mmCIF file of C-alpha atoms and ligand atoms in Angstrom:
data_model
loop_
_atom_site.group_PDB
_atom_site.id
_atom_site.type_symbol
_atom_site.label_atom_id
_atom_site.label_comp_id
_atom_site.label_asym_id
_atom_site.label_seq_id
_atom_site.Cartn_x
_atom_site.Cartn_y
_atom_site.Cartn_z
ATOM 1 C CA MET A 1 28.009 51.093 30.320
ATOM 2 C CA LYS A 2 29.309 47.551 29.714
ATOM 3 C CA THR A 3 30.138 46.244 26.239
ATOM 4 C CA ALA A 4 29.491 42.788 24.757
ATOM 5 C CA LEU A 5 30.925 41.313 21.561
ATOM 6 C CA ILE A 6 28.592 38.768 19.950
ATOM 7 C CA THR A 7 29.424 36.604 16.946
ATOM 8 C CA GLY A 8 26.672 35.085 14.807
ATOM 9 C CA ALA A 9 24.606 38.192 15.501
ATOM 10 C CA SER A 10 22.552 38.106 12.308
ATOM 11 C CA SER A 11 20.277 35.243 13.386
ATOM 12 C CA GLY A 12 19.180 32.848 16.133
ATOM 13 C CA PHE A 13 20.900 32.999 19.525
ATOM 14 C CA GLY A 14 23.282 35.778 18.524
ATOM 15 C CA GLU A 15 20.563 38.126 17.295
ATOM 16 C CA ALA A 16 18.410 37.415 20.374
ATOM 17 C CA CYS A 17 21.419 38.162 22.617
ATOM 18 C CA VAL A 18 22.068 41.465 20.802
ATOM 19 C CA LYS A 19 18.497 42.555 21.522
ATOM 20 C CA ALA A 20 18.363 41.267 25.102
ATOM 21 C CA LEU A 21 21.708 42.747 26.131
ATOM 22 C CA ILE A 22 20.972 46.155 24.617
ATOM 23 C CA GLN A 23 17.639 46.164 26.449
ATOM 24 C CA GLU A 24 19.613 45.484 29.645
ATOM 25 C CA GLY A 25 21.767 48.563 29.015
ATOM 26 C CA PHE A 26 24.795 47.028 27.278
ATOM 27 C CA LYS A 27 26.564 48.388 24.206
ATOM 28 C CA VAL A 28 27.042 45.597 21.667
ATOM 29 C CA ILE A 29 29.499 44.760 18.894
ATOM 30 C CA ALA A 30 27.635 42.497 16.456
ATOM 31 C CA ILE A 31 29.555 40.242 14.059
ATOM 32 C CA ALA A 32 28.218 38.173 11.133
ATOM 33 C CA ARG A 33 28.699 37.780 7.386
ATOM 34 C CA ARG A 34 25.275 39.034 6.228
ATOM 35 C CA LYS A 35 25.584 42.802 6.012
ATOM 36 C CA GLU A 36 21.893 43.413 5.311
ATOM 37 C CA LYS A 37 20.854 41.627 8.532
ATOM 38 C CA LEU A 38 23.340 43.630 10.574
ATOM 39 C CA GLU A 39 22.117 46.861 8.956
ATOM 40 C CA LEU A 40 18.569 46.146 10.179
ATOM 41 C CA LEU A 41 19.893 45.807 13.728
ATOM 42 C CA LYS A 42 21.905 49.010 13.309
ATOM 43 C CA GLN A 43 18.770 50.902 12.225
ATOM 44 C CA GLU A 44 17.031 49.684 15.368
ATOM 45 C CA PHE A 45 19.790 50.222 17.941
ATOM 46 C CA LYS A 46 21.828 53.077 16.411
ATOM 47 C CA GLU A 47 24.740 54.278 18.590
ATOM 48 C CA LYS A 48 24.319 51.392 21.059
ATOM 49 C CA LEU A 49 25.459 48.969 18.356
ATOM 50 C CA HIS A 50 28.639 48.621 16.333
ATOM 51 C CA THR A 51 28.341 46.147 13.468
ATOM 52 C CA ILE A 52 31.178 44.297 11.749
ATOM 53 C CA THR A 53 30.540 42.367 8.559
ATOM 54 C CA LEU A 54 33.061 39.619 9.047
ATOM 55 C CA ASP A 55 33.652 35.974 8.244
ATOM 56 C CA ILE A 56 35.286 34.667 11.434
ATOM 57 C CA ARG A 57 37.344 32.267 9.294
ATOM 58 C CA ASP A 58 39.272 35.286 7.974
ATOM 59 C CA LYS A 59 42.092 35.296 10.531
ATOM 60 C CA GLU A 60 43.731 38.595 9.475
ATOM 61 C CA LYS A 61 40.418 40.458 9.359
ATOM 62 C CA VAL A 62 39.320 39.148 12.778
ATOM 63 C CA PHE A 63 42.424 40.621 14.436
ATOM 64 C CA LEU A 64 42.352 43.809 12.342
ATOM 65 C CA GLU A 65 38.714 44.576 13.194
ATOM 66 C CA ILE A 66 39.147 43.903 16.905
ATOM 67 C CA GLN A 67 42.327 45.989 17.077
ATOM 68 C CA ASN A 68 40.563 48.869 15.328
ATOM 69 C CA LEU A 69 37.277 49.119 17.208
ATOM 70 C CA PRO A 70 35.781 52.605 17.588
ATOM 71 C CA LYS A 71 36.825 54.208 20.905
ATOM 72 C CA GLU A 72 33.431 53.729 22.591
ATOM 73 C CA PHE A 73 33.476 49.960 21.892
ATOM 74 C CA GLN A 74 37.096 49.178 22.820
ATOM 75 C CA GLU A 75 36.514 47.969 26.381
ATOM 76 C CA ILE A 76 34.800 44.622 25.899
ATOM 77 C CA ASP A 77 33.422 43.021 29.094
ATOM 78 C CA ILE A 78 31.515 40.092 27.631
ATOM 79 C CA LEU A 79 32.262 37.775 24.712
ATOM 80 C CA ILE A 80 29.477 35.582 23.352
ATOM 81 C CA ASN A 81 31.442 33.281 21.018
ATOM 82 C CA ASN A 82 28.406 31.917 19.240
ATOM 83 C CA ALA A 83 28.829 31.787 15.432
ATOM 84 C CA GLY A 84 28.762 28.215 14.200
ATOM 85 C CA LEU A 85 26.994 25.705 12.020
ATOM 86 C CA ALA A 86 26.327 22.108 11.083
ATOM 87 C CA LEU A 87 26.297 21.019 7.435
ATOM 88 C CA GLY A 88 24.494 17.789 6.606
ATOM 89 C CA GLN A 89 23.453 14.866 8.805
ATOM 90 C CA ASP A 90 24.699 11.861 6.886
ATOM 91 C CA GLU A 91 27.564 9.367 7.158
ATOM 92 C CA PHE A 92 30.951 11.059 7.476
ATOM 93 C CA ASP A 93 32.319 9.501 4.287
ATOM 94 C CA SER A 94 29.480 10.982 2.255
ATOM 95 C CA LEU A 95 30.260 14.558 3.356
ATOM 96 C CA SER A 96 32.056 16.840 0.938
ATOM 97 C CA LEU A 97 35.517 17.979 1.971
ATOM 98 C CA GLU A 98 34.247 21.537 1.599
ATOM 99 C CA ASP A 99 31.507 21.002 4.213
ATOM 100 C CA ILE A 100 33.924 19.250 6.560
ATOM 101 C CA GLU A 101 36.340 22.159 6.296
ATOM 102 C CA THR A 102 33.624 24.790 6.693
ATOM 103 C CA MET A 103 32.494 23.250 10.002
ATOM 104 C CA VAL A 104 36.021 22.907 11.364
ATOM 105 C CA ASP A 105 37.153 26.305 10.087
ATOM 106 C CA THR A 106 34.114 28.063 11.606
ATOM 107 C CA ASN A 107 33.303 26.141 14.802
ATOM 108 C CA VAL A 108 36.898 25.525 15.832
ATOM 109 C CA LYS A 109 39.357 27.812 14.036
ATOM 110 C CA GLY A 110 37.195 30.948 13.649
ATOM 111 C CA PHE A 111 35.931 30.460 17.197
ATOM 112 C CA LEU A 112 39.564 30.377 18.410
ATOM 113 C CA TYR A 113 40.579 33.460 16.393
ATOM 114 C CA ILE A 114 37.769 35.414 18.079
ATOM 115 C CA ALA A 115 38.733 34.150 21.543
ATOM 116 C CA ARG A 116 42.428 34.876 20.915
ATOM 117 C CA ALA A 117 41.689 38.408 19.713
ATOM 118 C CA VAL A 118 39.244 39.331 22.502
ATOM 119 C CA ILE A 119 40.719 37.736 25.656
ATOM 120 C CA PRO A 120 43.599 40.270 25.983
ATOM 121 C CA ILE A 121 40.918 42.996 26.131
ATOM 122 C CA LEU A 122 38.825 41.052 28.680
ATOM 123 C CA ARG A 123 41.907 40.705 30.899
ATOM 124 C CA LYS A 124 41.937 44.485 31.382
ATOM 125 C CA GLN A 125 38.362 44.622 32.740
ATOM 126 C CA LYS A 126 37.347 44.409 36.382
ATOM 127 C CA ASN A 127 34.822 41.664 35.661
ATOM 128 C CA ALA A 128 34.512 39.853 32.366
ATOM 129 C CA TYR A 129 32.641 36.919 30.914
ATOM 130 C CA ILE A 130 33.079 34.456 28.057
ATOM 131 C CA PHE A 131 30.099 32.424 26.848
ATOM 132 C CA ASN A 132 31.011 29.689 24.380
ATOM 133 C CA LEU A 133 28.247 28.026 22.368
ATOM 134 C CA GLY A 134 28.731 24.299 22.689
ATOM 135 C CA SER A 135 25.946 21.771 22.244
ATOM 136 C CA VAL A 136 24.491 18.503 23.530
ATOM 137 C CA ALA A 137 26.153 17.175 20.357
ATOM 138 C CA ALA A 138 29.450 17.377 22.244
ATOM 139 C CA THR A 139 28.520 14.521 24.567
ATOM 140 C CA ASN A 140 25.882 12.666 22.503
ATOM 141 C CA ALA A 141 27.304 11.048 19.407
ATOM 142 C CA TYR A 142 24.218 10.813 17.193
ATOM 143 C CA PHE A 143 24.021 9.389 13.662
ATOM 144 C CA GLY A 144 25.309 11.892 11.105
ATOM 145 C CA GLY A 145 26.662 14.209 13.817
ATOM 146 C CA ASN A 146 30.298 13.214 13.138
ATOM 147 C CA VAL A 147 32.215 16.453 12.419
ATOM 148 C CA TYR A 148 29.670 18.748 14.099
ATOM 149 C CA CYS A 149 29.719 16.598 17.287
ATOM 150 C CA GLY A 150 33.518 16.709 17.225
ATOM 151 C CA THR A 151 33.665 20.495 16.877
ATOM 152 C CA LYS A 152 31.267 20.980 19.795
ATOM 153 C CA ALA A 153 33.232 18.514 21.947
ATOM 154 C CA PHE A 154 36.192 20.763 21.213
ATOM 155 C CA VAL A 155 34.240 23.814 22.422
ATOM 156 C CA GLY A 156 33.292 22.038 25.673
ATOM 157 C CA GLN A 157 36.792 20.852 26.534
ATOM 158 C CA PHE A 158 38.421 24.092 25.404
ATOM 159 C CA SER A 159 36.065 26.048 27.668
ATOM 160 C CA LYS A 160 37.204 24.110 30.731
ATOM 161 C CA ALA A 161 40.889 24.320 29.795
ATOM 162 C CA LEU A 162 40.522 28.057 29.160
ATOM 163 C CA ARG A 163 38.993 28.503 32.595
ATOM 164 C CA ASN A 164 42.180 26.951 34.018
ATOM 165 C CA ASP A 165 44.361 29.291 31.970
ATOM 166 C CA LEU A 166 42.371 32.261 33.234
ATOM 167 C CA ARG A 167 42.729 31.347 36.897
ATOM 168 C CA GLY A 168 43.517 34.346 39.065
ATOM 169 C CA THR A 169 41.701 36.680 36.681
ATOM 170 C CA ASN A 170 38.152 37.979 36.917
ATOM 171 C CA ILE A 171 37.191 36.388 33.608
ATOM 172 C CA LYS A 172 34.487 33.765 33.923
ATOM 173 C CA VAL A 173 33.921 31.081 31.273
ATOM 174 C CA THR A 174 30.681 29.210 30.604
ATOM 175 C CA ASN A 175 30.025 26.545 27.998
ATOM 176 C CA ILE A 176 26.371 26.771 26.972
ATOM 177 C CA ALA A 177 25.267 23.346 25.660
ATOM 178 C CA PRO A 178 21.715 23.433 24.293
ATOM 179 C CA GLY A 179 19.642 20.683 22.735
ATOM 180 C CA LEU A 180 16.788 21.301 20.297
ATOM 181 C CA CYS A 181 16.410 25.019 19.573
ATOM 182 C CA LYS A 182 14.491 26.579 16.685
ATOM 183 C CA THR A 183 16.627 29.047 14.738
ATOM 184 C CA GLU A 184 18.057 29.034 11.208
ATOM 185 C CA PHE A 185 20.306 26.150 12.351
ATOM 186 C CA SER A 186 18.409 23.314 10.598
ATOM 187 C CA GLU A 187 17.824 25.341 7.429
ATOM 188 C CA VAL A 188 21.577 25.878 7.220
ATOM 189 C CA ARG A 189 22.263 22.225 8.048
ATOM 190 C CA PHE A 190 19.907 21.053 5.274
ATOM 191 C CA LYS A 191 21.194 23.645 2.781
ATOM 192 C CA GLY A 192 18.010 25.733 2.551
ATOM 193 C CA ASP A 193 15.550 22.781 2.479
ATOM 194 C CA LYS A 194 12.933 24.501 4.639
ATOM 195 C CA GLU A 195 10.510 21.568 4.570
ATOM 196 C CA LYS A 196 13.161 19.212 5.969
ATOM 197 C CA ALA A 197 14.219 21.829 8.510
ATOM 198 C CA ASP A 198 10.625 22.425 9.671
ATOM 199 C CA LYS A 199 10.158 18.660 10.227
ATOM 200 C CA VAL A 200 12.822 18.788 12.962
ATOM 201 C CA TYR A 201 10.566 21.030 15.057
ATOM 202 C CA GLU A 202 7.223 19.526 14.011
ATOM 203 C CA ASN A 203 4.801 18.464 16.786
ATOM 204 C CA THR A 204 7.211 19.102 19.590
ATOM 205 C CA LYS A 205 8.445 21.799 21.906
ATOM 206 C CA PHE A 206 11.791 23.490 21.330
ATOM 207 C CA ILE A 207 13.924 26.122 23.017
ATOM 208 C CA SER A 208 13.792 29.554 21.393
ATOM 209 C CA ALA A 209 16.674 31.922 20.711
ATOM 210 C CA GLN A 210 15.116 34.285 23.263
ATOM 211 C CA ASP A 211 15.261 31.493 25.868
ATOM 212 C CA ILE A 212 19.014 31.164 25.297
ATOM 213 C CA ALA A 213 19.449 34.943 25.691
ATOM 214 C CA LYS A 214 17.505 34.733 28.977
ATOM 215 C CA VAL A 215 19.763 31.936 30.236
ATOM 216 C CA ILE A 216 22.880 33.955 29.381
ATOM 217 C CA LEU A 217 21.499 37.063 31.080
ATOM 218 C CA SER A 218 20.527 35.088 34.167
ATOM 219 C CA ILE A 219 24.119 33.795 34.428
ATOM 220 C CA ILE A 220 25.466 37.343 33.982
ATOM 221 C CA HIS A 221 23.274 38.439 36.917
ATOM 222 C CA LEU A 222 24.571 35.763 39.326
ATOM 223 C CA PRO A 223 26.810 36.922 42.197
ATOM 224 C CA GLU A 224 30.298 37.887 41.002
ATOM 225 C CA HIS A 225 32.092 35.028 42.783
ATOM 226 C CA ILE A 226 30.165 32.263 40.949
ATOM 227 C CA ASN A 227 31.388 30.695 37.696
ATOM 228 C CA ILE A 228 28.953 28.407 35.892
ATOM 229 C CA ASN A 229 31.333 26.043 34.083
ATOM 230 C CA GLU A 230 28.752 24.468 31.839
ATOM 231 C CA ILE A 231 25.015 24.463 31.365
ATOM 232 C CA GLU A 232 23.194 21.800 29.333
ATOM 233 C CA LEU A 233 19.569 22.491 28.492
ATOM 234 C CA MET A 234 16.905 20.739 26.448
ATOM 235 C CA PRO A 235 13.216 21.299 25.829
ATOM 236 C CA ILE A 236 10.981 19.179 28.044
ATOM 237 C CA THR A 237 10.137 17.002 25.025
ATOM 238 C CA GLN A 238 13.767 15.941 24.422
ATOM 239 C CA THR A 239 15.635 13.124 26.209
ATOM 240 C CA TRP A 240 18.336 10.607 25.268
ATOM 241 C CA ASN A 241 17.615 7.626 23.067
ATOM 242 C CA GLY A 242 20.161 5.066 24.305
ATOM 243 C CA PHE A 243 22.535 2.889 22.290
ATOM 244 C CA TYR A 244 21.732 1.562 18.834
ATOM 245 C CA ILE A 245 22.278 -2.167 18.282
ATOM 246 C CA GLU A 246 22.342 -3.669 14.778
ATOM 247 C CA LYS A 247 20.693 -7.124 14.706
ATOM 248 C CA ASN A 248 21.555 -10.050 12.401
ATOM 249 C CA GLN A 249 24.696 -8.387 11.062
HETATM 250 P P1 NDP B 301 21.700 30.233 13.266
HETATM 251 O O1 NDP B 301 21.995 29.539 11.987
HETATM 252 O O2 NDP B 301 20.372 30.845 13.456
HETATM 253 O O3 NDP B 301 22.822 31.353 13.527
HETATM 254 C C1 NDP B 301 24.178 31.123 13.241
HETATM 255 C C2 NDP B 301 24.902 32.449 13.185
HETATM 256 O O4 NDP B 301 26.293 32.221 12.924
HETATM 257 C C3 NDP B 301 24.381 33.358 12.095
HETATM 258 O O5 NDP B 301 24.292 34.672 12.605
HETATM 259 C C4 NDP B 301 25.469 33.307 11.024
HETATM 260 O O6 NDP B 301 25.512 34.561 10.365
HETATM 261 C C5 NDP B 301 26.730 33.107 11.893
HETATM 262 N N1 NDP B 301 27.849 32.536 11.163
HETATM 263 C C6 NDP B 301 27.926 31.306 10.568
HETATM 264 N N2 NDP B 301 29.122 31.163 9.979
HETATM 265 C C7 NDP B 301 29.817 32.316 10.198
HETATM 266 C C8 NDP B 301 31.099 32.784 9.826
HETATM 267 N N3 NDP B 301 31.944 32.031 9.092
HETATM 268 N N4 NDP B 301 31.484 34.019 10.209
HETATM 269 C C9 NDP B 301 30.649 34.793 10.931
HETATM 270 N N5 NDP B 301 29.426 34.419 11.317
HETATM 271 C C10 NDP B 301 29.012 33.188 10.948
HETATM 272 O O7 NDP B 301 22.005 29.168 14.412
HETATM 273 P P2 NDP B 301 21.897 29.218 16.011
HETATM 274 O O8 NDP B 301 21.610 30.575 16.510
HETATM 275 O O9 NDP B 301 21.028 28.111 16.407
HETATM 276 O O10 NDP B 301 23.368 28.788 16.370
HETATM 277 C C11 NDP B 301 24.260 29.562 17.146
HETATM 278 C C12 NDP B 301 25.266 28.623 17.784
HETATM 279 O O11 NDP B 301 24.593 27.739 18.661
HETATM 280 C C13 NDP B 301 26.034 27.741 16.808
HETATM 281 O O12 NDP B 301 27.368 27.656 17.244
HETATM 282 C C14 NDP B 301 25.331 26.396 16.910
HETATM 283 O O13 NDP B 301 26.193 25.337 16.597
HETATM 284 C C15 NDP B 301 24.957 26.402 18.375
HETATM 285 N N6 NDP B 301 23.840 25.528 18.755
HETATM 286 C C16 NDP B 301 22.624 25.569 18.128
HETATM 287 C C17 NDP B 301 21.581 24.740 18.529
HETATM 288 C C18 NDP B 301 20.261 24.701 17.841
HETATM 289 O O14 NDP B 301 19.533 23.689 17.999
HETATM 290 N N7 NDP B 301 19.859 25.712 17.119
HETATM 291 C C19 NDP B 301 21.755 23.861 19.685
HETATM 292 C C20 NDP B 301 23.061 23.870 20.255
HETATM 293 C C21 NDP B 301 24.041 24.703 19.831
HETATM 294 P P3 NDP B 301 25.874 34.821 8.830
HETATM 295 O O15 NDP B 301 25.303 33.693 8.027
HETATM 296 O O16 NDP B 301 25.244 36.148 8.561
HETATM 297 O O17 NDP B 301 27.364 34.873 8.843
HETATM 298 C C1 8X3 B 302 22.544 21.588 17.783
HETATM 299 C C2 8X3 B 302 21.731 20.548 18.468
HETATM 300 O O1 8X3 B 302 21.174 18.074 18.521
HETATM 301 O O2 8X3 B 302 21.135 19.174 16.345
HETATM 302 O O3 8X3 B 302 23.789 21.703 18.346
HETATM 303 O O4 8X3 B 302 23.219 18.673 17.427
HETATM 304 S S1 8X3 B 302 21.841 19.050 17.650
#
């Protein structure tokens, strides 16, 4: 039975991936900060799931937990490096330093700690897979995206560079770059302002967390010799909006 490690497992894409992969016969290690959310998953999936209440920004704890996995979860085949967030959508110089640091520390540094801790285990497997959660924000510099866009550009470029470093191994790397998806993402971005978050998805179509899990599973099921480097996906209602030009400045 194959094993997947999924970060950001308490909500959105991560939670949907936990459910979809267990249904496909995987054992899953689920990581997030909210213990009560992970406990609900544990009640549902019992011995097929190992939960770790962990803030991925805690470097020492990331390595400690991954070095001390229970025996039945030690052989990780798939990493879904998914935990991440945006905070705010205003001009960069109006952001608090705390929010700037939280985005960088989670989306870049925590993401790297997880990758650094798990890749030595993946190297020992016959076939392994890394899915990194990038975003369309990596290549589309929208107003107020600033730090978030930058962190996701990092994820995209790191994914390609990592693929180079892993040449000659059986570890595949895919950067998943979604557009508009309805999860807790906007509620987190707008600091719990549900009305503002709901407006993002009002009167339009969006990708669901389950859709993302389906995309990941469909990539897992491709023939072994194929590596999908990157996949960008948007709902049918989303396209690009071109350049902004200030008049009479
Ligand atoms: P959600 O807010 O629904 O889920 C984010 C998950 O990350 C939660 O489980 C949260 O759990 C976890 N998380 C956040 N910070 C930490 C931390 N420091 N340590 C451990 N876990 C953490 O958002 P999505 O599912 O939408 O987002 C998943 C990923 O996909 C993110 O990287 C996001 O940037 C990216 N993405 C999202 C898009 C969207 O439109 N929704 C589009 C493109 C990319 P907890 O709070 O319990 O720690
Ligand atoms: C999340 C999608 O467009 O809000 O990564 O940046 S977007």
